[in-house]
């Protein structure tokens, strides 16, 4: 059954919740709100960069095809730069997909949990994800920095690889930051007795 304090939208009546008067909770709420605004701004910037990358990729592929098949003069940089731009698009989409809840979720076990445990399970999952992402950021940064030290380049067009490789730890780091912000947002919701964002965006009925 639904909690009597729950509103149809999934929100809860906080008028009698003394937790909102707690200084530590107000700090948590402020940081979570500011973090959400920051990550939304980051996603907008990354979206603009991704749009530019898409335009460049289209122009590059069209010009390469025209040069190869119409003028019999293929552009050597086309394949290598096209591959780098394509990888860039995928990396830039990581954070935006998470922030906007577009990523795929496997909720088989989570659906079986009692409602009061679902929020805490999500928070634990966020924490584990942050740890794994932190390890990945460290390892991929070492790999990218080694590429910088040896001044590695592509085979045909001599494009420097380390700036593109730095996108890997950067993107994973931004995803870890977005996960941390989401964890704070979900923690605020759990403490208030509200459903977490993942629960609101799922097809689960809010039963007790």
mmCIF file of C-alpha atoms in Angstrom:
data_model
loop_
_atom_site.group_PDB
_atom_site.id
_atom_site.type_symbol
_atom_site.label_atom_id
_atom_site.label_comp_id
_atom_site.label_asym_id
_atom_site.label_seq_id
_atom_site.Cartn_x
_atom_site.Cartn_y
_atom_site.Cartn_z
ATOM 1 C CA UNK A 1 0.000 0.000 0.000
ATOM 2 C CA UNK A 2 1.080 3.555 -0.587
ATOM 3 C CA UNK A 3 2.272 5.700 2.272
ATOM 4 C CA UNK A 4 -0.495 8.174 3.244
ATOM 5 C CA UNK A 5 1.998 11.027 3.168
ATOM 6 C CA UNK A 6 2.983 10.265 -0.409
ATOM 7 C CA UNK A 7 1.629 12.525 -3.113
ATOM 8 C CA UNK A 8 0.538 11.157 -6.529
ATOM 9 C CA UNK A 9 3.682 12.598 -8.113
ATOM 10 C CA UNK A 10 5.933 10.511 -5.862
ATOM 11 C CA UNK A 11 6.748 13.473 -3.616
ATOM 12 C CA UNK A 12 6.184 13.470 0.108
ATOM 13 C CA UNK A 13 4.734 16.062 2.432
ATOM 14 C CA UNK A 14 7.685 17.587 4.269
ATOM 15 C CA UNK A 15 5.743 20.144 6.301
ATOM 16 C CA UNK A 16 6.039 18.102 9.511
ATOM 17 C CA UNK A 17 9.514 16.716 8.851
ATOM 18 C CA UNK A 18 11.859 18.071 11.522
ATOM 19 C CA UNK A 19 14.845 16.788 9.582
ATOM 20 C CA UNK A 20 14.613 19.795 7.268
ATOM 21 C CA UNK A 21 15.532 22.002 10.237
ATOM 22 C CA UNK A 22 18.759 20.110 10.908
ATOM 23 C CA UNK A 23 21.890 22.077 9.985
ATOM 24 C CA UNK A 24 23.770 19.058 8.612
ATOM 25 C CA UNK A 25 20.784 18.069 6.504
ATOM 26 C CA UNK A 26 20.417 21.600 5.147
ATOM 27 C CA UNK A 27 24.098 21.496 4.157
ATOM 28 C CA UNK A 28 23.545 18.145 2.439
ATOM 29 C CA UNK A 29 20.533 19.524 0.605
ATOM 30 C CA UNK A 30 22.405 22.654 -0.485
ATOM 31 C CA UNK A 31 25.383 20.667 -1.783
ATOM 32 C CA UNK A 32 23.094 18.209 -3.592
ATOM 33 C CA UNK A 33 21.122 20.997 -5.257
ATOM 34 C CA UNK A 34 24.269 22.878 -6.283
ATOM 35 C CA UNK A 35 25.793 19.642 -7.572
ATOM 36 C CA UNK A 36 22.748 18.953 -9.729
ATOM 37 C CA UNK A 37 22.911 22.426 -11.250
ATOM 38 C CA UNK A 38 26.628 22.053 -11.917
ATOM 39 C CA UNK A 39 26.250 18.658 -13.587
ATOM 40 C CA UNK A 40 23.374 19.940 -15.731
ATOM 41 C CA UNK A 41 25.616 22.801 -16.889
ATOM 42 C CA UNK A 42 28.459 20.364 -17.610
ATOM 43 C CA UNK A 43 26.123 18.194 -19.669
ATOM 44 C CA UNK A 44 25.029 21.212 -21.709
ATOM 45 C CA UNK A 45 28.658 22.116 -22.456
ATOM 46 C CA UNK A 46 29.471 18.515 -23.360
ATOM 47 C CA UNK A 47 26.384 18.446 -25.565
ATOM 48 C CA UNK A 48 27.638 21.469 -27.482
ATOM 49 C CA UNK A 49 31.082 19.883 -27.891
ATOM 50 C CA UNK A 50 29.468 16.618 -29.015
ATOM 51 C CA UNK A 51 27.349 18.497 -31.566
ATOM 52 C CA UNK A 52 30.465 20.125 -32.986
ATOM 53 C CA UNK A 53 32.163 16.720 -33.091
ATOM 54 C CA UNK A 54 29.190 15.265 -34.991
ATOM 55 C CA UNK A 55 29.305 18.107 -37.534
ATOM 56 C CA UNK A 56 33.041 17.638 -38.000
ATOM 57 C CA UNK A 57 32.608 13.889 -38.354
ATOM 58 C CA UNK A 58 29.929 14.290 -41.032
ATOM 59 C CA UNK A 59 31.989 16.833 -42.953
ATOM 60 C CA UNK A 60 35.058 14.631 -42.681
ATOM 61 C CA UNK A 61 33.312 11.488 -43.898
ATOM 62 C CA UNK A 62 31.519 13.232 -46.755
ATOM 63 C CA UNK A 63 34.673 14.971 -47.946
ATOM 64 C CA UNK A 64 36.622 11.724 -47.653
ATOM 65 C CA UNK A 65 34.056 9.813 -49.665
ATOM 66 C CA UNK A 66 33.901 12.489 -52.356
ATOM 67 C CA UNK A 67 37.659 12.640 -52.605
ATOM 68 C CA UNK A 68 37.970 8.868 -52.843
ATOM 69 C CA UNK A 69 35.186 8.037 -55.290
ATOM 70 C CA UNK A 70 34.839 11.197 -57.389
ATOM 71 C CA UNK A 71 38.359 12.534 -57.607
ATOM 72 C CA UNK A 72 40.335 9.372 -56.792
ATOM 73 C CA UNK A 73 42.232 11.351 -54.175
ATOM 74 C CA UNK A 74 41.486 9.926 -50.717
ATOM 75 C CA UNK A 75 42.227 12.124 -47.709
ATOM 76 C CA UNK A 76 44.658 10.266 -45.460
ATOM 77 C CA UNK A 77 43.434 11.889 -42.256
ATOM 78 C CA UNK A 78 39.805 10.833 -42.749
ATOM 79 C CA UNK A 79 39.818 7.368 -41.205
ATOM 80 C CA UNK A 80 42.013 8.124 -38.205
ATOM 81 C CA UNK A 81 40.425 11.448 -37.279
ATOM 82 C CA UNK A 82 36.967 10.003 -37.911
ATOM 83 C CA UNK A 83 37.653 7.170 -35.478
ATOM 84 C CA UNK A 84 38.910 9.600 -32.839
ATOM 85 C CA UNK A 85 35.826 11.805 -33.221
ATOM 86 C CA UNK A 86 33.542 8.781 -32.996
ATOM 87 C CA UNK A 87 35.190 7.675 -29.749
ATOM 88 C CA UNK A 88 34.899 11.242 -28.439
ATOM 89 C CA UNK A 89 31.137 11.161 -29.021
ATOM 90 C CA UNK A 90 30.796 7.991 -26.999
ATOM 91 C CA UNK A 91 32.857 9.323 -24.099
ATOM 92 C CA UNK A 92 30.991 12.634 -23.953
ATOM 93 C CA UNK A 93 27.685 10.791 -23.827
ATOM 94 C CA UNK A 94 28.535 8.907 -20.624
ATOM 95 C CA UNK A 95 27.793 11.691 -18.157
ATOM 96 C CA UNK A 96 24.795 13.085 -20.016
ATOM 97 C CA UNK A 97 23.219 9.640 -20.281
ATOM 98 C CA UNK A 98 23.552 9.151 -16.523
ATOM 99 C CA UNK A 99 22.387 12.619 -15.495
ATOM 100 C CA UNK A 100 19.332 12.426 -17.748
ATOM 101 C CA UNK A 101 18.570 8.814 -16.746
ATOM 102 C CA UNK A 102 18.991 7.419 -20.243
ATOM 103 C CA UNK A 103 21.281 4.549 -19.278
ATOM 104 C CA UNK A 104 20.082 0.964 -19.201
ATOM 105 C CA UNK A 105 19.419 -0.522 -15.765
ATOM 106 C CA UNK A 106 19.141 -4.129 -14.608
ATOM 107 C CA UNK A 107 16.604 -4.086 -11.774
ATOM 108 C CA UNK A 108 15.755 -7.767 -11.367
ATOM 109 C CA UNK A 109 17.010 -8.073 -7.775
ATOM 110 C CA UNK A 110 16.256 -4.456 -6.865
ATOM 111 C CA UNK A 111 12.577 -4.916 -7.758
ATOM 112 C CA UNK A 112 12.326 -7.700 -5.170
ATOM 113 C CA UNK A 113 13.526 -5.513 -2.304
ATOM 114 C CA UNK A 114 11.069 -3.917 0.130
ATOM 115 C CA UNK A 115 10.414 -0.293 -0.707
ATOM 116 C CA UNK A 116 12.198 0.984 2.413
ATOM 117 C CA UNK A 117 15.416 -0.754 1.277
ATOM 118 C CA UNK A 118 15.407 0.282 -2.372
ATOM 119 C CA UNK A 119 16.790 3.750 -1.730
ATOM 120 C CA UNK A 120 19.615 2.470 0.476
ATOM 121 C CA UNK A 121 20.456 -0.204 -2.108
ATOM 122 C CA UNK A 122 20.753 2.507 -4.766
ATOM 123 C CA UNK A 123 23.025 4.563 -2.508
ATOM 124 C CA UNK A 124 25.289 1.564 -1.850
ATOM 125 C CA UNK A 125 25.402 0.923 -5.588
ATOM 126 C CA UNK A 126 26.409 4.517 -6.228
ATOM 127 C CA UNK A 127 29.208 4.209 -3.678
ATOM 128 C CA UNK A 128 30.568 1.037 -5.272
ATOM 129 C CA UNK A 129 30.356 2.642 -8.710
ATOM 130 C CA UNK A 130 32.370 5.632 -7.517
ATOM 131 C CA UNK A 131 35.104 3.353 -6.171
ATOM 132 C CA UNK A 132 35.300 1.407 -9.437
ATOM 133 C CA UNK A 133 35.303 4.607 -11.503
ATOM 134 C CA UNK A 134 38.051 6.092 -9.336
ATOM 135 C CA UNK A 135 40.243 3.054 -10.037
ATOM 136 C CA UNK A 136 39.477 3.295 -13.756
ATOM 137 C CA UNK A 137 40.311 7.009 -13.793
ATOM 138 C CA UNK A 138 43.687 6.346 -12.178
ATOM 139 C CA UNK A 139 44.615 3.522 -14.538
ATOM 140 C CA UNK A 140 43.465 5.267 -17.726
ATOM 141 C CA UNK A 141 45.240 8.471 -16.707
ATOM 142 C CA UNK A 142 48.502 6.531 -16.327
ATOM 143 C CA UNK A 143 47.994 5.101 -19.793
ATOM 144 C CA UNK A 144 47.227 8.526 -21.287
ATOM 145 C CA UNK A 145 50.179 10.129 -19.503
ATOM 146 C CA UNK A 146 52.487 7.442 -20.849
ATOM 147 C CA UNK A 147 51.209 8.313 -24.330
ATOM 148 C CA UNK A 148 52.146 11.929 -23.587
ATOM 149 C CA UNK A 149 55.622 10.956 -22.414
ATOM 150 C CA UNK A 150 56.400 8.937 -25.533
ATOM 151 C CA UNK A 151 54.659 11.491 -27.781
ATOM 152 C CA UNK A 152 52.637 8.788 -29.498
ATOM 153 C CA UNK A 153 50.922 9.630 -32.782
ATOM 154 C CA UNK A 154 48.646 7.953 -35.280
ATOM 155 C CA UNK A 155 50.303 5.851 -37.969
ATOM 156 C CA UNK A 156 49.200 7.753 -41.099
ATOM 157 C CA UNK A 157 48.333 11.349 -40.219
ATOM 158 C CA UNK A 158 50.685 11.796 -37.228
ATOM 159 C CA UNK A 159 47.866 13.029 -34.972
ATOM 160 C CA UNK A 160 48.905 13.342 -31.333
ATOM 161 C CA UNK A 161 47.059 10.683 -29.368
ATOM 162 C CA UNK A 162 47.463 11.804 -25.768
ATOM 163 C CA UNK A 163 44.888 14.656 -25.899
ATOM 164 C CA UNK A 164 42.287 12.200 -27.145
ATOM 165 C CA UNK A 165 43.326 9.572 -24.633
ATOM 166 C CA UNK A 166 42.977 12.093 -21.809
ATOM 167 C CA UNK A 167 39.284 12.203 -22.663
ATOM 168 C CA UNK A 168 38.952 8.721 -21.162
ATOM 169 C CA UNK A 169 39.943 9.581 -17.562
ATOM 170 C CA UNK A 170 38.202 12.954 -17.896
ATOM 171 C CA UNK A 171 34.910 11.392 -18.963
ATOM 172 C CA UNK A 172 35.106 8.684 -16.316
ATOM 173 C CA UNK A 173 35.940 11.328 -13.714
ATOM 174 C CA UNK A 174 32.924 13.433 -14.682
ATOM 175 C CA UNK A 175 30.766 10.304 -14.516
ATOM 176 C CA UNK A 176 32.119 9.588 -11.023
ATOM 177 C CA UNK A 177 31.318 13.171 -10.000
ATOM 178 C CA UNK A 178 27.794 12.862 -11.422
ATOM 179 C CA UNK A 179 27.368 9.598 -9.503
ATOM 180 C CA UNK A 180 28.515 11.293 -6.295
ATOM 181 C CA UNK A 181 26.008 14.096 -6.816
ATOM 182 C CA UNK A 182 23.239 11.581 -7.498
ATOM 183 C CA UNK A 183 24.200 9.701 -4.337
ATOM 184 C CA UNK A 184 23.792 12.902 -2.299
ATOM 185 C CA UNK A 185 20.448 13.621 -3.973
ATOM 186 C CA UNK A 186 19.236 10.083 -3.286
ATOM 187 C CA UNK A 187 20.489 10.239 0.305
ATOM 188 C CA UNK A 188 18.480 13.422 0.844
ATOM 189 C CA UNK A 189 15.400 11.693 -0.580
ATOM 190 C CA UNK A 190 15.857 8.598 1.606
ATOM 191 C CA UNK A 191 16.292 10.675 4.767
ATOM 192 C CA UNK A 192 13.096 12.541 3.947
ATOM 193 C CA UNK A 193 11.244 9.314 3.245
ATOM 194 C CA UNK A 194 10.885 10.084 -0.445
ATOM 195 C CA UNK A 195 11.488 7.696 -3.351
ATOM 196 C CA UNK A 196 14.900 8.111 -4.983
ATOM 197 C CA UNK A 197 15.217 9.374 -8.547
ATOM 198 C CA UNK A 198 15.816 5.917 -9.949
ATOM 199 C CA UNK A 199 12.596 4.717 -8.315
ATOM 200 C CA UNK A 200 10.581 7.618 -9.681
ATOM 201 C CA UNK A 201 11.873 6.877 -13.184
ATOM 202 C CA UNK A 202 11.174 3.151 -13.001
ATOM 203 C CA UNK A 203 8.010 1.210 -13.660
ATOM 204 C CA UNK A 204 7.779 -0.047 -10.065
ATOM 205 C CA UNK A 205 4.639 0.614 -8.091
ATOM 206 C CA UNK A 206 5.373 2.334 -4.795
ATOM 207 C CA UNK A 207 4.156 -0.390 -2.499
ATOM 208 C CA UNK A 208 5.254 -0.946 1.053
#
